[in-house]
Amino acid sequence: MMKNRHLIEPENLSLDELERLFDLAEKIKNDPASFQESCRGKLLASLFFEPSTRTRLSFEAAMLRLGGSCLGFAEPASSSTAKGESLADTIRTVACYADLIVMRNPKEGAALLASRYSDVPVVNAGDGGHHHPTQTLTDLFTIKQLRGNIENLTIGFCGDLKFGRTVHSLAHTLTRYPNIKMVFISPPELCIPDYIKREINRVDGVEFYETDSLDKALGDLDLLYMTRVQKERFFNEEDYIRLKDSYILDAEKLEQAKKPMMILHPLPRVNEIDIEIDNDPRAAYFKQAKYGMYIRMALIASLLGGASC
Ligand code: NCD
């Protein structure tokens, strides 16, 4: 039973719970009308201390499509945070009003802290450069929908692997699936953190290597997970400007890839994927954004006990 649980890191969900969420999301996708009353009378609070388009709006759309309602703020300047209120006090207050809290915050560990002050489930919608578990649900649901399973995959993560929280959550979770190989493609300054490498190394049978060359790795990949360089986490602009266009996937480069290679990106995209490949059948990132809403519907319904999971 997932009812009344917090989701702070992907590890909070067992493999079995992930599977049940994917099954429920598929049912919702195929027959949304049957779920339109699942969360009637329930309230979701979305507290976004950092910018967001897909995560916030897909959560709110998900709740509204389940028959529930939403409240919250999209920037901290309009909340009492601007008056100096602590996160703990904000959470204690919002937990009095809402049945579920979805929060994005620039500080690593903020969601865990929030969960300690909340009587209602807290879902981490991104804590700094740390984790983003519901993007991982989105990514895995997309892979499952488009490939049929999550196994026997060589996946390349490309871009800002240091600050990219979606990469940390997905790489960590993929170690739980069979026969996964990972290739971490980044400039040395933006390489995957040691704590993620240690977590991968702890699992027998998961192979990975690091490279700074997308060209060399591309031909081996079944899936390419592109990411943007996370401007907001840089300490100086010069470094950002130097690194921001390290990798650009365009039609010419894509010729080196396997014919069925899937391209995912959590979005927003800046320059790292040329718009000329948006209509290539391998480009799955806008489908991914849509699947994100169905998996969040499944998650909300499960946490609030409105549908069995
Ligand atoms: C990602 C995030 O916020 O970490 N966006 C998202 O939720 N889809 C990726 C990013 O901002 O680059």
Coordinates of C-alpha atoms and ligand atoms in Angstrom, one line a residue:
M1 CA 0.0 0.0 0.0
M2 CA 1.4 3.4 -1.0
K3 CA -1.2 5.4 0.9
N4 CA 0.2 8.2 3.0
R5 CA 3.8 7.7 2.1
H6 CA 6.5 10.3 1.2
L7 CA 8.4 10.1 -2.0
I8 CA 11.8 11.8 -1.5
E9 CA 14.1 9.5 -3.5
P10 CA 13.3 6.8 -6.0
E11 CA 14.5 4.2 -3.5
N12 CA 11.4 4.9 -1.4
L13 CA 9.5 2.8 -3.9
S14 CA 10.0 -1.0 -4.3
L15 CA 10.3 -2.6 -7.8
D16 CA 6.9 -4.1 -7.2
E17 CA 5.4 -0.7 -6.4
L18 CA 7.0 0.8 -9.5
E19 CA 5.5 -1.9 -11.6
R20 CA 2.1 -1.3 -10.1
L21 CA 2.4 2.4 -10.8
F22 CA 3.2 1.7 -14.4
D23 CA 0.2 -0.6 -14.7
L24 CA -2.1 1.9 -13.2
A25 CA -0.7 4.7 -15.3
E26 CA -1.3 2.6 -18.4
K27 CA -4.9 2.0 -17.3
I28 CA -5.4 5.7 -16.7
K29 CA -3.9 6.5 -20.1
N30 CA -6.2 4.1 -21.9
D31 CA -9.4 5.0 -20.0
P32 CA -9.1 8.4 -18.2
A33 CA -12.8 8.7 -17.8
S34 CA -12.9 5.9 -15.3
F35 CA -10.6 7.8 -13.0
Q36 CA -12.1 11.3 -13.1
E37 CA -13.6 11.0 -9.7
S38 CA -10.7 9.2 -8.0
C39 CA -9.5 12.2 -6.0
R40 CA -12.8 14.1 -5.7
G41 CA -12.7 16.3 -2.5
K42 CA -8.9 16.1 -2.2
L43 CA -6.4 19.0 -2.3
L44 CA -2.9 19.0 -3.8
A45 CA -0.5 21.8 -2.7
S46 CA 2.3 22.6 -5.2
L47 CA 5.1 24.6 -3.5
F48 CA 7.6 25.6 -6.1
F49 CA 10.6 27.5 -4.9
E50 CA 12.3 27.1 -8.3
P51 CA 11.0 27.5 -11.9
S52 CA 9.1 24.7 -13.5
T53 CA 6.8 24.1 -16.5
R54 CA 6.3 20.3 -16.9
T55 CA 6.6 19.1 -13.3
R56 CA 4.3 21.6 -11.7
L57 CA 1.7 21.8 -14.5
S58 CA 1.6 18.0 -15.0
F59 CA 1.1 17.5 -11.3
E60 CA -1.7 20.0 -11.3
A61 CA -3.2 18.7 -14.5
A62 CA -3.0 15.2 -13.0
M63 CA -4.8 16.2 -9.8
L64 CA -7.5 18.1 -11.7
R65 CA -8.1 15.2 -14.1
L66 CA -8.6 12.9 -11.1
G67 CA -11.3 15.2 -9.9
G68 CA -9.3 16.9 -7.1
S69 CA -8.2 20.5 -6.6
C70 CA -4.9 22.4 -6.4
L71 CA -3.5 25.3 -4.6
G72 CA 0.0 26.6 -4.1
F73 CA 2.7 29.0 -5.4
A74 CA 4.9 29.0 -8.4
E75 CA 7.6 31.2 -6.9
P76 CA 8.7 31.8 -3.3
A77 CA 8.5 35.6 -3.7
S78 CA 4.7 35.3 -3.4
S79 CA 4.9 33.2 -0.2
S80 CA 5.9 34.0 3.4
T81 CA 9.4 32.6 2.6
A82 CA 10.0 36.2 1.3
K83 CA 9.3 37.4 4.9
G84 CA 11.8 35.0 6.3
E85 CA 9.6 32.0 7.3
S86 CA 11.4 28.7 7.7
L87 CA 10.6 25.8 5.4
A88 CA 9.6 23.8 8.4
D89 CA 6.9 26.4 9.4
T90 CA 5.7 26.7 5.8
I91 CA 5.3 22.9 5.5
R92 CA 3.5 22.6 8.9
T93 CA 1.1 25.2 7.8
V94 CA 0.4 23.8 4.3
A95 CA 0.0 20.3 5.8
C96 CA -3.1 21.7 7.7
Y97 CA -4.7 22.7 4.4
A98 CA -3.8 20.1 1.8
D99 CA -3.9 16.3 1.5
L100 CA -0.6 16.1 -0.5
I101 CA 2.4 18.4 -0.9
V102 CA 4.5 18.5 -4.0
M103 CA 7.6 20.6 -3.5
R104 CA 10.5 21.8 -5.6
N105 CA 13.3 23.5 -3.7
P106 CA 16.9 24.6 -4.6
K107 CA 18.4 23.0 -1.5
E108 CA 19.5 19.4 -1.5
G109 CA 17.7 17.6 1.3
A110 CA 14.8 20.1 1.5
A111 CA 12.2 17.5 0.6
L112 CA 13.5 15.1 3.3
L113 CA 13.3 18.0 5.9
A114 CA 9.8 18.9 4.7
S115 CA 8.7 15.3 5.1
R116 CA 9.7 15.4 8.8
Y117 CA 7.3 18.3 9.4
S118 CA 4.4 17.1 7.4
D119 CA 1.4 14.8 8.4
V120 CA 0.5 14.5 4.7
P121 CA 2.6 12.9 2.0
V122 CA 5.4 15.0 0.6
V123 CA 6.6 14.4 -3.0
N124 CA 10.0 15.7 -4.0
A125 CA 9.7 17.5 -7.3
G126 CA 13.4 18.2 -7.3
D127 CA 15.8 19.2 -4.5
G128 CA 18.7 21.1 -5.8
G129 CA 21.2 19.0 -7.8
H130 CA 20.2 15.9 -5.8
H131 CA 17.1 13.9 -6.8
H132 CA 13.9 14.1 -8.9
P133 CA 12.0 10.9 -8.3
T134 CA 8.9 11.7 -10.3
Q135 CA 11.0 12.5 -13.4
T136 CA 12.4 9.0 -13.0
L137 CA 8.9 7.6 -12.9
T138 CA 8.2 9.5 -16.1
D139 CA 11.4 8.3 -17.8
L140 CA 10.8 4.6 -16.9
F141 CA 7.1 4.7 -17.8
T142 CA 8.1 6.2 -21.2
I143 CA 10.8 3.5 -21.8
K144 CA 8.2 0.8 -20.9
Q145 CA 5.5 2.3 -23.1
L146 CA 7.8 2.6 -26.1
R147 CA 10.0 -0.5 -25.7
G148 CA 7.8 -2.8 -23.8
N149 CA 10.3 -3.4 -21.0
I150 CA 13.2 -1.9 -19.0
E151 CA 16.0 -4.4 -19.5
N152 CA 18.9 -5.2 -21.8
L153 CA 19.6 -1.5 -22.4
T154 CA 22.7 0.5 -23.1
I155 CA 21.8 4.0 -22.0
G156 CA 24.0 7.1 -22.6
F157 CA 23.5 10.0 -20.2
C158 CA 24.9 13.2 -21.9
G159 CA 25.4 16.7 -20.7
D160 CA 25.5 18.1 -17.1
L161 CA 25.8 14.9 -15.1
K162 CA 27.1 16.7 -12.1
F163 CA 24.1 18.9 -11.3
G164 CA 21.5 17.0 -13.3
R165 CA 19.2 15.6 -10.6
T166 CA 17.1 13.7 -13.2
V167 CA 20.3 11.8 -14.2
H168 CA 21.1 10.9 -10.6
S169 CA 17.6 9.5 -9.9
L170 CA 17.4 7.6 -13.1
A171 CA 20.9 6.1 -13.1
H172 CA 20.4 5.0 -9.5
T173 CA 17.1 3.4 -10.3
L174 CA 18.2 1.6 -13.4
T175 CA 20.7 -0.4 -11.4
R176 CA 17.6 -2.3 -10.2
Y177 CA 16.8 -3.6 -13.7
P178 CA 18.4 -6.5 -15.5
N179 CA 21.3 -6.2 -17.9
I180 CA 21.7 -2.4 -17.9
K181 CA 24.9 -0.7 -19.2
M182 CA 25.4 3.0 -18.7
V183 CA 27.7 5.4 -20.5
F184 CA 28.2 8.8 -18.8
I185 CA 29.1 11.4 -21.4
S186 CA 30.1 14.8 -20.0
P187 CA 33.0 17.3 -19.9
P188 CA 35.3 16.3 -17.0
E189 CA 34.0 19.4 -15.0
L190 CA 30.4 18.1 -15.2
C191 CA 31.0 14.4 -14.6
I192 CA 28.6 12.2 -12.6
P193 CA 29.1 12.5 -8.8
D194 CA 31.1 9.9 -6.9
Y195 CA 28.2 9.0 -4.6
I196 CA 26.2 7.9 -7.7
K197 CA 29.1 5.9 -9.0
R198 CA 29.5 4.2 -5.6
E199 CA 25.8 3.3 -5.6
I200 CA 26.1 1.8 -9.1
N201 CA 29.3 -0.1 -8.1
R202 CA 27.5 -1.6 -5.2
V203 CA 25.2 -3.6 -7.5
D204 CA 26.7 -6.7 -9.2
G205 CA 26.4 -6.9 -13.0
V206 CA 25.8 -3.2 -13.8
E207 CA 28.5 -1.9 -16.1
F208 CA 29.3 1.7 -16.8
Y209 CA 32.1 3.9 -18.3
E210 CA 32.7 7.6 -18.5
T211 CA 33.8 9.5 -21.6
D212 CA 33.7 13.1 -22.9
S213 CA 33.0 12.0 -26.5
L214 CA 29.4 11.7 -27.6
D215 CA 30.6 10.7 -31.1
K216 CA 32.5 7.7 -29.8
A217 CA 29.6 6.5 -27.6
L218 CA 26.6 7.2 -29.9
G219 CA 26.8 4.0 -32.0
D220 CA 26.6 1.7 -28.9
L221 CA 23.5 3.3 -27.4
D222 CA 19.9 1.9 -27.3
L223 CA 18.8 5.1 -25.5
L224 CA 20.3 8.6 -25.3
Y225 CA 19.3 10.7 -22.3
M226 CA 20.2 14.3 -23.2
T227 CA 20.3 17.0 -20.5
R228 CA 20.7 20.7 -20.4
V229 CA 23.7 22.4 -18.6
Q230 CA 22.1 23.5 -15.3
K231 CA 22.9 27.2 -15.5
E232 CA 21.3 28.0 -12.1
R233 CA 23.7 25.8 -10.2
F234 CA 27.0 27.4 -11.5
F235 CA 29.0 29.6 -9.3
N236 CA 30.3 31.7 -12.2
E237 CA 28.9 32.7 -15.5
E238 CA 32.2 32.2 -17.4
D239 CA 32.2 28.5 -16.6
Y240 CA 28.6 28.2 -17.8
I241 CA 29.3 30.0 -21.1
R242 CA 32.3 27.7 -21.7
L243 CA 30.4 24.5 -21.0
K244 CA 26.9 25.2 -22.1
D245 CA 27.2 24.0 -25.7
S246 CA 29.5 21.0 -25.0
Y247 CA 27.1 18.7 -26.9
I248 CA 24.6 19.4 -29.6
L249 CA 22.7 16.6 -31.1
D250 CA 21.7 17.3 -34.7
A251 CA 20.6 15.3 -37.7
E252 CA 24.2 14.8 -38.9
K253 CA 25.3 13.5 -35.6
L254 CA 22.3 11.3 -35.3
E255 CA 23.4 9.4 -38.4
Q256 CA 25.9 7.6 -36.3
A257 CA 23.2 6.3 -33.9
K258 CA 21.4 2.9 -34.1
K259 CA 18.2 3.1 -36.2
P260 CA 16.0 2.3 -33.2
M261 CA 17.8 4.4 -30.6
M262 CA 15.4 6.3 -28.4
I263 CA 16.1 10.0 -27.5
L264 CA 14.8 11.2 -24.1
H265 CA 15.3 14.6 -22.5
P266 CA 13.6 15.7 -19.2
L267 CA 13.2 19.2 -20.8
P268 CA 13.5 22.1 -20.9
R269 CA 15.9 21.9 -23.8
V270 CA 18.2 24.9 -24.5
N271 CA 20.6 24.1 -27.4
E272 CA 21.6 20.5 -26.8
I273 CA 19.0 19.0 -29.2
D274 CA 18.6 20.7 -32.6
I275 CA 14.9 21.3 -33.3
E276 CA 15.5 19.7 -36.8
I277 CA 15.3 16.2 -35.2
D278 CA 12.1 16.8 -33.3
N279 CA 10.1 14.9 -35.9
D280 CA 12.6 12.0 -36.1
P281 CA 10.8 8.9 -34.9
R282 CA 13.5 8.4 -32.4
A283 CA 12.8 11.7 -30.6
A284 CA 10.6 10.7 -27.7
Y285 CA 10.9 13.8 -25.4
F286 CA 7.5 15.3 -26.0
K287 CA 5.8 11.9 -25.6
Q288 CA 7.8 11.7 -22.4
A289 CA 6.3 15.0 -21.2
K290 CA 2.8 13.6 -21.8
Y291 CA 3.5 10.3 -20.1
G292 CA 4.7 12.3 -17.1
M293 CA 1.1 13.4 -16.5
Y294 CA -0.3 9.8 -16.5
I295 CA 2.4 8.5 -14.1
R296 CA 1.7 11.4 -11.8
M297 CA -2.0 10.6 -11.9
A298 CA -1.1 7.1 -10.9
L299 CA 1.1 8.3 -8.1
I300 CA -1.3 10.8 -6.7
A301 CA -4.2 8.3 -6.8
S302 CA -2.0 5.7 -5.0
L303 CA -0.7 8.1 -2.3
L304 CA -4.2 9.4 -1.6
G305 CA -5.7 5.9 -1.7
G306 CA -8.1 6.7 -4.5
A307 CA -7.1 3.8 -6.7
S308 CA -5.6 0.5 -5.7
C309 CA -1.8 0.3 -6.0
Ligands
NCD1 C1 14.4 18.9 -15.0 C2 14.6 19.4 -13.6 O1 13.9 20.3 -13.1 O2 15.6 18.9 -13.0 N1 13.2 19.4 -15.5 C3 12.0 18.7 -15.3 O3 11.6 18.5 -14.2 N2 11.4 18.1 -16.4 C4 15.5 19.1 -15.9 C5 16.1 20.5 -16.1 O4 15.6 21.4 -15.5 O5 17.1 20.5 -16.8

